Short mmCIF file of C-alpha atoms in Angstrom, two decimals:
data_model
loop_
_atom_site.label_atom_id
_atom_site.label_comp_id
_atom_site.label_asym_id
_atom_site.label_seq_id
_atom_site.Cartn_x
_atom_site.Cartn_y
_atom_site.Cartn_z
CA MET W 1 -21.47 -48.53 22.38
CA LYS W 2 -22.87 -46.08 19.87
CA ASN W 3 -24.57 -43.98 22.56
CA LYS W 4 -21.29 -43.48 24.46
CA VAL W 5 -19.56 -42.16 21.33
CA ILE W 6 -22.38 -39.75 20.63
CA SER W 7 -22.46 -38.49 24.20
CA LYS W 8 -18.67 -37.89 24.24
CA SER W 9 -18.78 -35.98 20.97
CA SER W 10 -21.76 -33.91 22.08
CA TYR W 11 -19.97 -33.19 25.38
CA LYS W 12 -16.98 -31.84 23.45
CA HIS W 13 -19.32 -29.83 21.21
CA TRP W 14 -21.09 -28.23 24.18
CA LEU W 15 -17.80 -27.51 25.95
CA SER W 16 -16.30 -25.83 22.88
CA SER W 17 -19.49 -23.79 22.41
CA ILE W 18 -19.38 -22.55 26.00
CA VAL W 19 -15.70 -21.62 25.71
CA CYS W 20 -16.33 -19.70 22.46
CA LEU W 21 -19.27 -17.83 23.99
CA GLY W 22 -17.17 -16.94 27.04
CA VAL W 23 -14.36 -15.56 24.91
CA LEU W 24 -16.87 -13.62 22.81
CA ALA W 25 -18.42 -12.12 25.94
CA LEU W 26 -15.00 -10.99 27.18
CA VAL W 27 -14.03 -9.42 23.87
CA SER W 28 -17.37 -7.78 23.08
CA GLN W 29 -17.25 -5.59 26.20
CA ASN W 30 -14.10 -3.89 24.95
CA ALA W 31 -15.56 -3.45 21.49
CA ALA W 32 -18.85 -2.02 22.77
CA ALA W 33 -17.13 0.26 25.30
CA GLY W 34 -15.31 2.18 22.58
CA ASP W 35 -17.49 5.13 21.64
CA MET W 36 -16.25 5.28 18.05
CA SER W 37 -18.03 6.96 15.22
CA VAL W 38 -17.94 5.64 11.67
CA GLY W 39 -15.39 8.32 10.73
CA ALA W 40 -13.11 7.35 13.62
CA MET W 41 -13.32 3.70 12.62
CA ALA W 42 -12.53 4.57 8.99
CA SER W 43 -9.52 6.67 9.97
CA GLN W 44 -8.24 3.88 12.22
CA ILE W 45 -8.57 1.36 9.40
CA THR W 46 -6.82 3.59 6.86
CA SER W 47 -4.02 4.37 9.31
CA SER W 48 -3.29 0.65 9.56
CA PHE W 49 -2.69 0.49 5.79
CA THR W 50 0.70 2.18 6.17
CA ASN W 51 1.84 -0.62 8.46
CA LEU W 52 0.54 -3.15 5.96
CA THR W 53 2.57 -1.61 3.14
CA LYS W 54 5.69 -1.66 5.32
CA LEU W 55 5.07 -5.35 6.05
CA ILE W 56 4.66 -6.16 2.35
CA THR W 57 7.84 -4.21 1.50
CA ALA W 58 9.90 -5.96 4.18
CA GLY W 59 8.53 -9.36 3.18
CA SER W 60 9.35 -8.69 -0.45
CA TYR W 61 12.94 -7.76 0.38
CA LEU W 62 13.41 -10.79 2.63
CA ALA W 63 11.89 -13.19 0.11
CA GLY W 64 14.05 -11.68 -2.66
CA LEU W 65 17.18 -12.22 -0.60
CA ALA W 66 16.13 -15.78 0.23
CA PHE W 67 15.49 -16.58 -3.44
CA SER W 68 18.87 -15.10 -4.43
CA ILE W 69 20.66 -17.25 -1.84
CA GLY W 70 18.69 -20.25 -3.13
CA ALA W 71 19.73 -19.40 -6.68
CA ILE W 72 23.40 -19.27 -5.66
CA MET W 73 23.08 -22.66 -3.99
CA LYS W 74 21.34 -24.11 -7.05
CA PHE W 75 24.12 -22.77 -9.31
CA LYS W 76 26.63 -24.56 -7.06
CA GLN W 77 24.57 -27.78 -7.21
CA HIS W 78 24.38 -27.49 -11.01
CA LYS W 79 28.15 -27.03 -11.19
CA ASP W 80 28.70 -30.15 -9.04
CA ASN W 81 26.13 -32.33 -10.80
CA PRO W 82 24.75 -30.88 -14.06
CA THR W 83 22.64 -33.94 -14.86
CA GLN W 84 20.71 -33.73 -11.57
CA ILE W 85 19.96 -29.96 -11.49
CA PRO W 86 18.95 -28.37 -14.82
CA ILE W 87 20.29 -24.87 -15.52
CA GLY W 88 16.76 -23.46 -15.81
CA THR W 89 16.11 -23.85 -12.08
CA PRO W 90 18.74 -21.37 -10.80
CA ILE W 91 18.01 -18.97 -13.66
CA ALA W 92 14.31 -18.96 -12.73
CA LEU W 93 15.25 -18.33 -9.09
CA VAL W 94 17.40 -15.36 -10.15
CA PHE W 95 14.48 -13.81 -12.06
CA ILE W 96 12.10 -14.39 -9.14
CA SER W 97 14.55 -12.83 -6.69
CA ALA W 98 15.07 -9.82 -8.96
CA ALA W 99 11.32 -9.34 -9.27
CA LEU W 100 10.85 -9.50 -5.50
CA LEU W 101 13.76 -7.16 -4.79
CA PHE W 102 12.50 -4.53 -7.24
CA LEU W 103 8.80 -4.92 -6.36
CA PRO W 104 8.62 -2.07 -3.79
CA SER W 105 10.29 0.45 -6.10
CA ILE W 106 8.14 -0.65 -9.04
CA LEU W 107 4.99 -0.19 -6.94
CA GLY W 108 6.13 3.31 -5.92
CA ILE W 109 6.80 4.31 -9.52
CA THR W 110 3.47 2.84 -10.65
CA GLY W 111 1.61 4.71 -7.91
CA THR W 112 3.22 8.00 -8.91
CA THR W 113 2.39 7.34 -12.56
CA MET W 114 -1.25 6.55 -11.86
CA PHE W 115 -2.06 9.04 -9.09
CA GLY W 116 0.49 11.80 -9.63
CA SER W 117 2.92 13.29 -7.17
CA SER W 118 0.17 14.16 -4.66
CA GLY W 119 0.07 10.55 -3.55
CA GLY W 120 -3.50 9.79 -4.45
CA GLU W 121 -5.38 12.32 -2.36
CA THR W 122 -9.11 12.07 -2.75
CA ALA W 123 -11.79 14.66 -2.44
CA GLY W 124 -13.34 15.19 0.96
CA PRO W 125 -17.01 15.48 1.92
CA THR W 126 -17.61 19.00 0.65
CA GLY W 127 -20.48 20.40 -1.29
CA THR W 128 -23.79 22.12 -0.92
CA VAL W 129 -26.01 21.00 1.92
CA TYR W 130 -29.74 21.42 1.38
CA THR W 131 -31.81 21.94 4.49
CA SER W 132 -35.52 22.30 4.81
CA GLY W 133 -36.54 25.61 6.15
#
């Protein structure tokens, strides 16, 4: 009985290993075919950061709206049954929603304060190159 259990589990292990290797072989061809330099990879990664900031901003706005709707519903529940829902719950939800709604503008102001109006530009690869000769 014990041998049958071991053989079934090892069969599943081998099958999952083969499937993972097959998927890796299919994906690695596309990755190896791209003739990208380190600079091209770095620029592609940094260009994706703008989409990430847009996602965080949109998520912050949506979560802030959801928390404000939840706060309104909790205020209604507190009005209907004050002993069941304490007043601190909807007040906390209001503060959380306000923080989430103002988060993108606060981050923009903080970025301007820390990095100036240039938007945080950094120095490029310039300088003196020493060659033998």
